[in-house]
Coordinates of C-alpha atoms in Angstrom, one line a residue:
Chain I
X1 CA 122.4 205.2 65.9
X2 CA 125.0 202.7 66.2
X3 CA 126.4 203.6 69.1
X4 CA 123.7 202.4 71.3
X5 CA 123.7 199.2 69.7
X6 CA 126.6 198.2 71.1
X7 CA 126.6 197.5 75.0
X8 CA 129.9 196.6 76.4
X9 CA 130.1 192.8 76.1
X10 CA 129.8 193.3 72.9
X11 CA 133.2 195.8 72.0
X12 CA 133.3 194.6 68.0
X13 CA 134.9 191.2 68.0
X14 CA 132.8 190.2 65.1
X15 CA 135.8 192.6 63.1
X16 CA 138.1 190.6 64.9
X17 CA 136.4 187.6 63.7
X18 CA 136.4 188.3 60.5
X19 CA 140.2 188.8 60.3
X20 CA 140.8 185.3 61.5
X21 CA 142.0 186.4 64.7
X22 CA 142.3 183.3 66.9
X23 CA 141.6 184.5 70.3
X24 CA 138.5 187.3 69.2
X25 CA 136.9 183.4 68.0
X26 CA 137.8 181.8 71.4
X27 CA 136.1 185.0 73.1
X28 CA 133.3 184.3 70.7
X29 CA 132.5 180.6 71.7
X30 CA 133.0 181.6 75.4
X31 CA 130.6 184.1 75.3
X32 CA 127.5 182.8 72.8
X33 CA 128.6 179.2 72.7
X34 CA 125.8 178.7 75.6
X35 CA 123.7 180.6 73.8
X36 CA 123.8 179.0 70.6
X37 CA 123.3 176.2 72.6
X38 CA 120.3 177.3 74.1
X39 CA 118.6 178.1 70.6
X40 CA 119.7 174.9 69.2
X41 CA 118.2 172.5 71.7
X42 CA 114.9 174.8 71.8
X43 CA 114.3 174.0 67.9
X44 CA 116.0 171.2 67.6
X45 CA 114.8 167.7 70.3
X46 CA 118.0 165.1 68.9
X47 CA 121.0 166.0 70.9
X48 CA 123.2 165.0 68.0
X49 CA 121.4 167.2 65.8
X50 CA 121.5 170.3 68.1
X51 CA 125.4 169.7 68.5
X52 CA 125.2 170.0 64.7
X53 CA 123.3 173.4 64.7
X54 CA 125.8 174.9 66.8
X55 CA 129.1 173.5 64.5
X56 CA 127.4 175.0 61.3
X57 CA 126.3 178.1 63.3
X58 CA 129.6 178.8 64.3
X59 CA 131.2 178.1 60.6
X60 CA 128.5 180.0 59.3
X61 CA 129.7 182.8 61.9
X62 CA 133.3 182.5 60.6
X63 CA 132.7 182.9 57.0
X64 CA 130.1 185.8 57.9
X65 CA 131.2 187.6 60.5
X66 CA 132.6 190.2 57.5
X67 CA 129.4 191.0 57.1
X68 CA 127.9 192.0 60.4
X69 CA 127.3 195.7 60.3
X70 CA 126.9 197.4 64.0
X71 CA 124.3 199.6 62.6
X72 CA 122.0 197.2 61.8
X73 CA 121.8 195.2 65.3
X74 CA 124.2 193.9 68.3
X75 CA 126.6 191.3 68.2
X76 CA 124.7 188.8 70.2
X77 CA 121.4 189.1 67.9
X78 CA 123.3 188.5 64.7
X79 CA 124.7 185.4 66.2
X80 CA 120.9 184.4 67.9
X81 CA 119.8 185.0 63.9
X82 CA 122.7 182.9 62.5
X83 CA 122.0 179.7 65.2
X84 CA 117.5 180.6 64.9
X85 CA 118.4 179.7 61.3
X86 CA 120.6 177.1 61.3
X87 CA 117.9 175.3 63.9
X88 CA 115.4 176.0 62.0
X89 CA 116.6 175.0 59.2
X90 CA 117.3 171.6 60.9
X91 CA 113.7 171.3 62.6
X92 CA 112.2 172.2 58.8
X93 CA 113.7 168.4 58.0
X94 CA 111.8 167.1 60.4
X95 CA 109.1 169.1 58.8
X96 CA 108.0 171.2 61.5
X97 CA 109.1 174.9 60.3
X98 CA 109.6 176.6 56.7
X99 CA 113.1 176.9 55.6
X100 CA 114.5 180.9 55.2
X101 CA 116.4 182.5 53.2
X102 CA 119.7 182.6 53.4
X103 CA 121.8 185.1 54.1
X104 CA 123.2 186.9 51.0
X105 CA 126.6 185.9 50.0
X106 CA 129.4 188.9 49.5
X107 CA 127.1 191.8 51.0
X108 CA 126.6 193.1 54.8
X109 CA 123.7 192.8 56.2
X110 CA 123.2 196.3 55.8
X111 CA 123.3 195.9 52.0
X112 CA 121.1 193.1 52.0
X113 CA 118.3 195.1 53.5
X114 CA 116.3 196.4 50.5
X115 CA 114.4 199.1 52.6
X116 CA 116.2 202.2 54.5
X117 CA 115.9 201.0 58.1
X118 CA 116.5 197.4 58.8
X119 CA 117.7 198.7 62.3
X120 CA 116.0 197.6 65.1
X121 CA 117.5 198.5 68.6
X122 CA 118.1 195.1 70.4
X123 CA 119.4 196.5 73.6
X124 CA 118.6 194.3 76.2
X125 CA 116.9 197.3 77.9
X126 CA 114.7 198.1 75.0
X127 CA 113.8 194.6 73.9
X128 CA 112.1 194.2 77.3
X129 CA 110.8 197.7 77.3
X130 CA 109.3 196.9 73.8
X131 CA 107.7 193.8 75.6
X132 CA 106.5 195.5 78.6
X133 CA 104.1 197.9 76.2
X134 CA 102.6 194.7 74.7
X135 CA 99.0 194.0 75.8
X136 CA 99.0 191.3 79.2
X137 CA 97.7 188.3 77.2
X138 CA 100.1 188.6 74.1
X139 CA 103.1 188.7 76.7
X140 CA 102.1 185.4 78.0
X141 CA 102.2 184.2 74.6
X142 CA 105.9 185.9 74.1
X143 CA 106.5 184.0 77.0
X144 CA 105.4 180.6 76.0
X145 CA 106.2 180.9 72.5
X146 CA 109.9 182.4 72.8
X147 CA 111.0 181.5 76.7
X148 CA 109.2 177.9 76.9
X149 CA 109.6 176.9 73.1
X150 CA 105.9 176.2 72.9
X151 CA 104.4 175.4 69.8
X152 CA 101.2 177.0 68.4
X153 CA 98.8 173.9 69.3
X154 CA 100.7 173.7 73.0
X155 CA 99.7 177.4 73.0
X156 CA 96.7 177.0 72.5
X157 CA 96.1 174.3 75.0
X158 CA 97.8 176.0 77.5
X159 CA 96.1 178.9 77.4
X160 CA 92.6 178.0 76.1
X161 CA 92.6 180.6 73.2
X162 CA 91.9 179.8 69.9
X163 CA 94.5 178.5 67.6
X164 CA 93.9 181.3 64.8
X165 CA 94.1 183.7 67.9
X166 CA 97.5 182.9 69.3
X167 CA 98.5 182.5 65.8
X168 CA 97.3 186.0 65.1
X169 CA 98.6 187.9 68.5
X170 CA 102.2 186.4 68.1
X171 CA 102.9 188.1 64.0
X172 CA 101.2 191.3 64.9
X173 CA 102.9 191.1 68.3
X174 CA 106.0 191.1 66.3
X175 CA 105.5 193.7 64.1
X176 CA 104.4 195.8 67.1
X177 CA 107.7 194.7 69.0
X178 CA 109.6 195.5 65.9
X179 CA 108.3 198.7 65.2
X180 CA 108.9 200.4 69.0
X181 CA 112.6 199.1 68.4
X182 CA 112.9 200.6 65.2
X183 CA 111.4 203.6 66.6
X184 CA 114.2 203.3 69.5
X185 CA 117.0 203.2 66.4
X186 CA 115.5 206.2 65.1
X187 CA 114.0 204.5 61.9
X188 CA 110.3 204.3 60.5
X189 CA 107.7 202.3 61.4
X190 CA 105.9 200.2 58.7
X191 CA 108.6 200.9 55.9
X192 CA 109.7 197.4 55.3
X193 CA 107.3 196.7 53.0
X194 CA 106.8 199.7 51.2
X195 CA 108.7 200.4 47.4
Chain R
X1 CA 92.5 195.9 48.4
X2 CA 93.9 199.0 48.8
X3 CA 98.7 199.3 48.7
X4 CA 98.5 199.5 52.5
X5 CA 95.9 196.8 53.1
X6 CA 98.4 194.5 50.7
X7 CA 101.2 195.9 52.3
X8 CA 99.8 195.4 55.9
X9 CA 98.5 191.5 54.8
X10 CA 102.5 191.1 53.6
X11 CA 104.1 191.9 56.7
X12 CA 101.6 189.8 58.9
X13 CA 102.5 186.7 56.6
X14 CA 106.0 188.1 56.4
X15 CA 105.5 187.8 60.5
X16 CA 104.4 184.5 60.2
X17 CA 107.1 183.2 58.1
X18 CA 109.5 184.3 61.0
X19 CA 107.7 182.4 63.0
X20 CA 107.5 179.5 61.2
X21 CA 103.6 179.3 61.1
X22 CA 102.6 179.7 57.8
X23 CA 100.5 177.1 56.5
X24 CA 100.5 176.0 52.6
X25 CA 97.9 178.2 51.4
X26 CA 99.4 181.4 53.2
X27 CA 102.9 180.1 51.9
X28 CA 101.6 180.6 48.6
X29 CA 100.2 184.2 49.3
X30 CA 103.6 185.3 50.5
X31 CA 105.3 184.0 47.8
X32 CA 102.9 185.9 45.5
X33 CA 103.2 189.2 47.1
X34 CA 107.2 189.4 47.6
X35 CA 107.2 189.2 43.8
X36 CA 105.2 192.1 43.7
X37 CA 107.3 195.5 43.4
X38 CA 105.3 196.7 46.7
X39 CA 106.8 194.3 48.9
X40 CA 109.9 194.1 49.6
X41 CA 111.8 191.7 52.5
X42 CA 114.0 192.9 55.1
X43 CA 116.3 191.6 57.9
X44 CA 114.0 193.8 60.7
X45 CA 111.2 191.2 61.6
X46 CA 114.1 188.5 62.0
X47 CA 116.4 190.4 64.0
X48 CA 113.1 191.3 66.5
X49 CA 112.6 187.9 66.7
X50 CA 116.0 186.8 67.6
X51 CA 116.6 189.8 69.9
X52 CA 113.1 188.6 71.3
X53 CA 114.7 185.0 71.7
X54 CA 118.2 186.3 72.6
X55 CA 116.8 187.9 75.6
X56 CA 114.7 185.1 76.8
X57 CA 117.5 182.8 76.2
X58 CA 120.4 184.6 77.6
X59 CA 119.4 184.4 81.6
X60 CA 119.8 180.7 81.0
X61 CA 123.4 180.5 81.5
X62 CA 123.8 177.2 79.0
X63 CA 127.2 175.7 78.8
X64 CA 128.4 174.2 76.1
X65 CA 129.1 170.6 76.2
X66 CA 132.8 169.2 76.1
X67 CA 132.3 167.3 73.3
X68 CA 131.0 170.4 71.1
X69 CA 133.5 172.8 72.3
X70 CA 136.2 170.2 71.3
X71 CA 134.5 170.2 67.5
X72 CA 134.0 174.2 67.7
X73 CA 137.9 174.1 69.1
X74 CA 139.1 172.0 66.2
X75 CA 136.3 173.4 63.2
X76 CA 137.6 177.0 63.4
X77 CA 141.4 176.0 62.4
X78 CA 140.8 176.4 58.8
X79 CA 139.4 180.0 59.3
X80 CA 142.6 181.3 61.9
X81 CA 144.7 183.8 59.7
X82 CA 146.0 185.8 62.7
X83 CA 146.9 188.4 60.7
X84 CA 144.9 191.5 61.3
X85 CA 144.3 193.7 57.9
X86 CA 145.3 197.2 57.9
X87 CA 141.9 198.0 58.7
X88 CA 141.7 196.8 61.8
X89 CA 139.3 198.6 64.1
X90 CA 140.6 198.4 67.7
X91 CA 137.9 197.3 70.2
X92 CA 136.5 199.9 73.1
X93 CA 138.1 198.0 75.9
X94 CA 141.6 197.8 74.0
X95 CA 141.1 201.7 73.4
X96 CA 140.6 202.4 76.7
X97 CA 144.2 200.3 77.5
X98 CA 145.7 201.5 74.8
X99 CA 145.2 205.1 76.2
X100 CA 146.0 204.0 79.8
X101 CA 149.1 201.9 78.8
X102 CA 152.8 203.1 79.6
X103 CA 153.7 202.4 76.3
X104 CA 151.2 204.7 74.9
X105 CA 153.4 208.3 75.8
X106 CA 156.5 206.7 73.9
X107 CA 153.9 206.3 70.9
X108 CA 152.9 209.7 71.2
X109 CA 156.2 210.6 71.7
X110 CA 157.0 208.8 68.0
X111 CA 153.9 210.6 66.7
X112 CA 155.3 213.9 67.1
X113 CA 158.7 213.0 66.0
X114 CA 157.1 211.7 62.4
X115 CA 155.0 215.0 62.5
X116 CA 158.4 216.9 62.9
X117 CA 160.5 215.6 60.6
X118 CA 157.4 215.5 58.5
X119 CA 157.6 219.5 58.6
X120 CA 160.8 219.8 58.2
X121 CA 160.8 217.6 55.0
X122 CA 158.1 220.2 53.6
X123 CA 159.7 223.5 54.9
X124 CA 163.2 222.3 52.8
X125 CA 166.4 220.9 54.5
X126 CA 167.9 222.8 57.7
X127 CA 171.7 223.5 58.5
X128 CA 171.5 221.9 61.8
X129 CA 169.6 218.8 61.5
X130 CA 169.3 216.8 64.2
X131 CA 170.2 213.1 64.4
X132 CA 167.0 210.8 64.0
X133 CA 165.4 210.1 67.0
X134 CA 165.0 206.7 68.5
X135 CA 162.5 205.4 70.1
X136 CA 162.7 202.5 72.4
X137 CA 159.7 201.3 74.1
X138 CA 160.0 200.3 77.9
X139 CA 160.6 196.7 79.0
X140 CA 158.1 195.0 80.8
X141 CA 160.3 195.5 83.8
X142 CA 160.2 199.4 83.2
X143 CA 156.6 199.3 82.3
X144 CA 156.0 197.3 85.6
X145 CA 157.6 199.8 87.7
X146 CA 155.7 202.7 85.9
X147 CA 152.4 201.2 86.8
X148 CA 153.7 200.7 90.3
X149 CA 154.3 204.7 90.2
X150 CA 150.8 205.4 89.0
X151 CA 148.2 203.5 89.9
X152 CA 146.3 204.8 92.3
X153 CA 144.4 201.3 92.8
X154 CA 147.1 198.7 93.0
X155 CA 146.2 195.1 93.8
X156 CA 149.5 193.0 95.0
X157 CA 149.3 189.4 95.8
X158 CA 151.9 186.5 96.3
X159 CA 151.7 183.5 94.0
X160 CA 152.1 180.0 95.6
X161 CA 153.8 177.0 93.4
X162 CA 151.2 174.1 93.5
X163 CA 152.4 170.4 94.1
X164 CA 155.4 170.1 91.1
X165 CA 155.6 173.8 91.1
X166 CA 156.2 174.7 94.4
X167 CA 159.6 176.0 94.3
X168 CA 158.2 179.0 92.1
X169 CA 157.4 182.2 93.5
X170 CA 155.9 185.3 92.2
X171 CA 153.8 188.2 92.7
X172 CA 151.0 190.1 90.9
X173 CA 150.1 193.4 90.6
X174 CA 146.8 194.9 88.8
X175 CA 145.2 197.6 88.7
X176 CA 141.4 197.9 87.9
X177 CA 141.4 201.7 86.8
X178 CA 144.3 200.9 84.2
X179 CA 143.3 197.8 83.1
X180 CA 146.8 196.7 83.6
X181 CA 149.0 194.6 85.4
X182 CA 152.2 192.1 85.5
X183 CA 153.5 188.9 87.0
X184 CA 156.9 188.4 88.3
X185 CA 157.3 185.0 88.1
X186 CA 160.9 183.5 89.7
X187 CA 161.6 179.5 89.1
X188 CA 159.0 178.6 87.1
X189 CA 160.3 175.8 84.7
X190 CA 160.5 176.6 81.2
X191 CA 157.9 175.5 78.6
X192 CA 158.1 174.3 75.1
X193 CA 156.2 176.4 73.0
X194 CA 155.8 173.2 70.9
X195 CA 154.3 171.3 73.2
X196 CA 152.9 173.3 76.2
X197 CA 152.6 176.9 77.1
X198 CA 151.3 178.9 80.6
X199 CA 148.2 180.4 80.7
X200 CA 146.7 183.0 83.0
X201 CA 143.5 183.3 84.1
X202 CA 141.4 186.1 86.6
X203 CA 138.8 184.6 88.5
X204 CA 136.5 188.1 88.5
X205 CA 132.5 186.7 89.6
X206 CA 131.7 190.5 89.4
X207 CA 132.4 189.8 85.6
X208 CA 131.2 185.8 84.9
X209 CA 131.3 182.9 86.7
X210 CA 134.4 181.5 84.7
X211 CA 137.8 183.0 85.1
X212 CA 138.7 185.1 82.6
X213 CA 141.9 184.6 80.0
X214 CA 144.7 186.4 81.2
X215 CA 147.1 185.3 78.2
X216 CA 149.3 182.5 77.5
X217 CA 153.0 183.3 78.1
X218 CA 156.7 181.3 77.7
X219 CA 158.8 181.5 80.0
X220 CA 162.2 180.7 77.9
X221 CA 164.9 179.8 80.6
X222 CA 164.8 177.9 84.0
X223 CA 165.6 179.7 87.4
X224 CA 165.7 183.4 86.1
X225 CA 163.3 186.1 86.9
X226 CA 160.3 186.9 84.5
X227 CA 157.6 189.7 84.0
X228 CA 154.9 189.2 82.2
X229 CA 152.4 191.2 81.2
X230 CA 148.8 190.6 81.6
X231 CA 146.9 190.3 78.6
X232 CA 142.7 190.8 79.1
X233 CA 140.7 190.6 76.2
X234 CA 137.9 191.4 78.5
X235 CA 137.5 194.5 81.4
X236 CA 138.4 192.8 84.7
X237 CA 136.7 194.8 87.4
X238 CA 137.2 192.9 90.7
X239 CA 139.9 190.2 90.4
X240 CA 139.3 188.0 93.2
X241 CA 142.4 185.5 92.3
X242 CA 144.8 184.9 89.6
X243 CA 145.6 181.1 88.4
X244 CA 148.2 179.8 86.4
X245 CA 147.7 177.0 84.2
X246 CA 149.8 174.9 81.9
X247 CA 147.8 173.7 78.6
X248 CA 148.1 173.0 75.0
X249 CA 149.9 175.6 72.5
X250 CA 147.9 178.7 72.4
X251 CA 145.7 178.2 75.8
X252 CA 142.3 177.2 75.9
X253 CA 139.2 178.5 76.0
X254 CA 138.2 177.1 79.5
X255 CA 140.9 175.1 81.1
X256 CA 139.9 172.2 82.4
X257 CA 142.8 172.6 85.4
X258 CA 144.6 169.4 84.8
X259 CA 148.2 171.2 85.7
X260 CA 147.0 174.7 87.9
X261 CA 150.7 176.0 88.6
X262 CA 150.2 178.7 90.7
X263 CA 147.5 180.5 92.4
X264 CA 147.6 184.1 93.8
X265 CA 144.7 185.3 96.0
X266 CA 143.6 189.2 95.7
X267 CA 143.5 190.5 99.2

């Protein structure tokens, strides 16, 4: 189903990208440069250091761009995963979040996917669908968590709701998000785990 | 525990990982299960969450600081090649000019040609061969006035020389259905490639808030007469102006208007 993965913004400039084609990266900083941007100063609080998490995102983008696969998401999520890493890979130095893994080197993304279905659709359409069917309370928590940049504890506080409990609500809030979008793309629920 | 109950406990500290929210003791857990055969990682969870974050983040309408773009501007030097591979997949929008374009009959036109003399080379020579056939593509000029013929939608505008430039005079014509259009551009000084080039850009708010590239051009000798064609990387649906600028070899990303040259308004 990669056909609906693409909307038209995005029109496969990653391929261009990846061929060193000069104005396919200009088009690419003028349309995720904000943002990258964006991502970086919600992980990262020194401005010098988000300015850094946007350089390396970006050089990570040119030396990877060869392996974005269409199938597997849309442009501007593979770039949003490429700058959540870099960020949070430069908030994890100032010990606040675990480092992740990185990406794979030689393989698409596709490949690097153990399981059948890493596809998730991440149409704009369907990602808020997928976060329309989650229950009232765990929106809010969607909300704080990935709009406001709140941390756990700030959750907590804001909302009055135990610290386990927001903890809780946001992975299997996840997992539920993850699983109508993979149900959108056609794929399995609950496979990503399984041998 | 039962393979579902681990598999199920996996994914929720898989989730959590993601997150960034897994304290020591559950950091340990995961690490134990992903060695198990069971378990196995993959990109889903992460691509939720940055489609999650994507969406959120996207309304904001960021910009990216001078100073950043200058670094982004100068870091992706070392990766330009230029050179597409003989893979090259040929985005939607270009498709979609590519099969609108002029150009595009006399390539069909070639195609059958090459199929032709393809036959004829496997049916064994023929007594009256014909000579080879040439094909020539059509100037800019003839291209122009093709599109002139055609379009059912035509936008025409007169450019205006600004301050140094005002001598220059010009006109526009687009068409939205096509995705085409050209410049006529009469005494417009010439460039040095080397140094400086012109660069055109469509203000379309329909389509962003920026104006969009329309392609950097030379324009080789003083006082003559020159067509360009517009080059859009992006769709342009509702041109509202069209700006020339002169910048640095190989135009910018977003002009910062230090020289605008000329400025035609859509009517």
């Amino acid at each position: 189903m990669a056909d609906r993965l693409q909307d038209d913004s995005d029109g496969g400039i990653l391929q261009e990208v990846a061929q060193g084609i000069e104005y396919a990266m200009d088009h690419c900083i003028s349309r995720y440069g904000g943002l990258v941007w964006s991502i970086a100063q919600r992980y990262v609080q020194d401005h010098s250091s988000a300015e850094d998490v946007v350089q390396e995102t970006f050089t990570d983008l040119w030396k990877s761009a060869k392996r974005y696969d269409p199938a597997i998401a849309t442009e501007c999520t593979f770039i949003g995963m490429l700058a959540r890493r870099r960020a949070i890979d430069f908030a994890r130095k100032e010990s606040r979040r675990p480092q992740l893994e990185p990406l794979p080197e030689g393989e698409s993304l596709h490949h690097a996917s153990v399981e059948p279905s890493a596809a998730v659709s991440c149409e704009s359409e369907d990602v808020r669908a997928a976060l329309k069917e989650l229950p009232q309370e765990t929106q809010q928590i969607f909300s704080l968590h990935f709009d406001e940049g709140m941390t756990h504890p700030e959750i907590a506080k804001k909302t009055g709701l135990p610290l386990g409990t927001v903890k809780t609500r946001l992975r299997r809030g996840l997992i539920e998000v993850r699983d109508r979008l993979r149900r959108l793309d056609g794929g399995q629920p609950f496979t990503s785990a399984t041998s | 525990m039962s393979d579902q109950d681990i598999l199920r406990r996996f994914e929720e500290l898989e989730a959590g990982r993601i997150l960034g929210d897994l304290d020591a003791e559950e950091s340990k857990e995961w690490e134990e299960l992903s060695k198990g055969s069971r378990c196995h990682m993959d990109l889903s969870l992460e691509l939720t969450a940055a489609a999650i974050e994507t969406e959120f983040l996207q309304s904001r309408d960021s910009v990216l600081p001078d100073k950043v773009l200058a670094n982004l501007n100068e870091g992706k030097a070392q990766f330009i090649t230029n050179e597409p591979d003989t893979e090259t997949v040929v985005r939607p929008t270009l498709w979609l000019q590519l099969l609108s374009a002029p150009q595009t009959a006399w390539a069909i036109a070639a195609l059958f040609a090459i199929l032709f003399v393809a036959k004829s080379l496997v049916q064994g020579p023929t007594i009256n061969s014909d000579p080879p056939v040439v094909i020539i593509p059509p100037s800019p000029e003839e291209a122009r006035d093709q599109l002139l013929r055609e379009a059912s939608d035509l936008i025409e505008s007169d450019f205006g020389g600004l301050e140094r430039y005002d001598e220059m005079s010009g006109k526009v014509v687009w068409s939205d259905e096509l995705q085409e259009g050209y410049m006529t551009l009469t005494n417009l000084p010439a460039n040095d490639p080397a140094a400086n080039q012109y660069q055109l850009w469509i203000v379309d708010p329909d389509r962003d808030e920026k104006p969009v590239d329309g392609g950097v051009f030379d324009i080789p000798t003083d006082g003559n007469t020159a067509i360009i064609p517009i080059r859009n990387p992006l769709a342009i649906t509702k041109p509202q102006a069209f700006v020339i600028t002169l910048e640095q070899p190989g135009g910018v990303v977003v002009s910062k208007q230090e020289v605008v040259v000329a400025l035609a308004k859509a009517s």
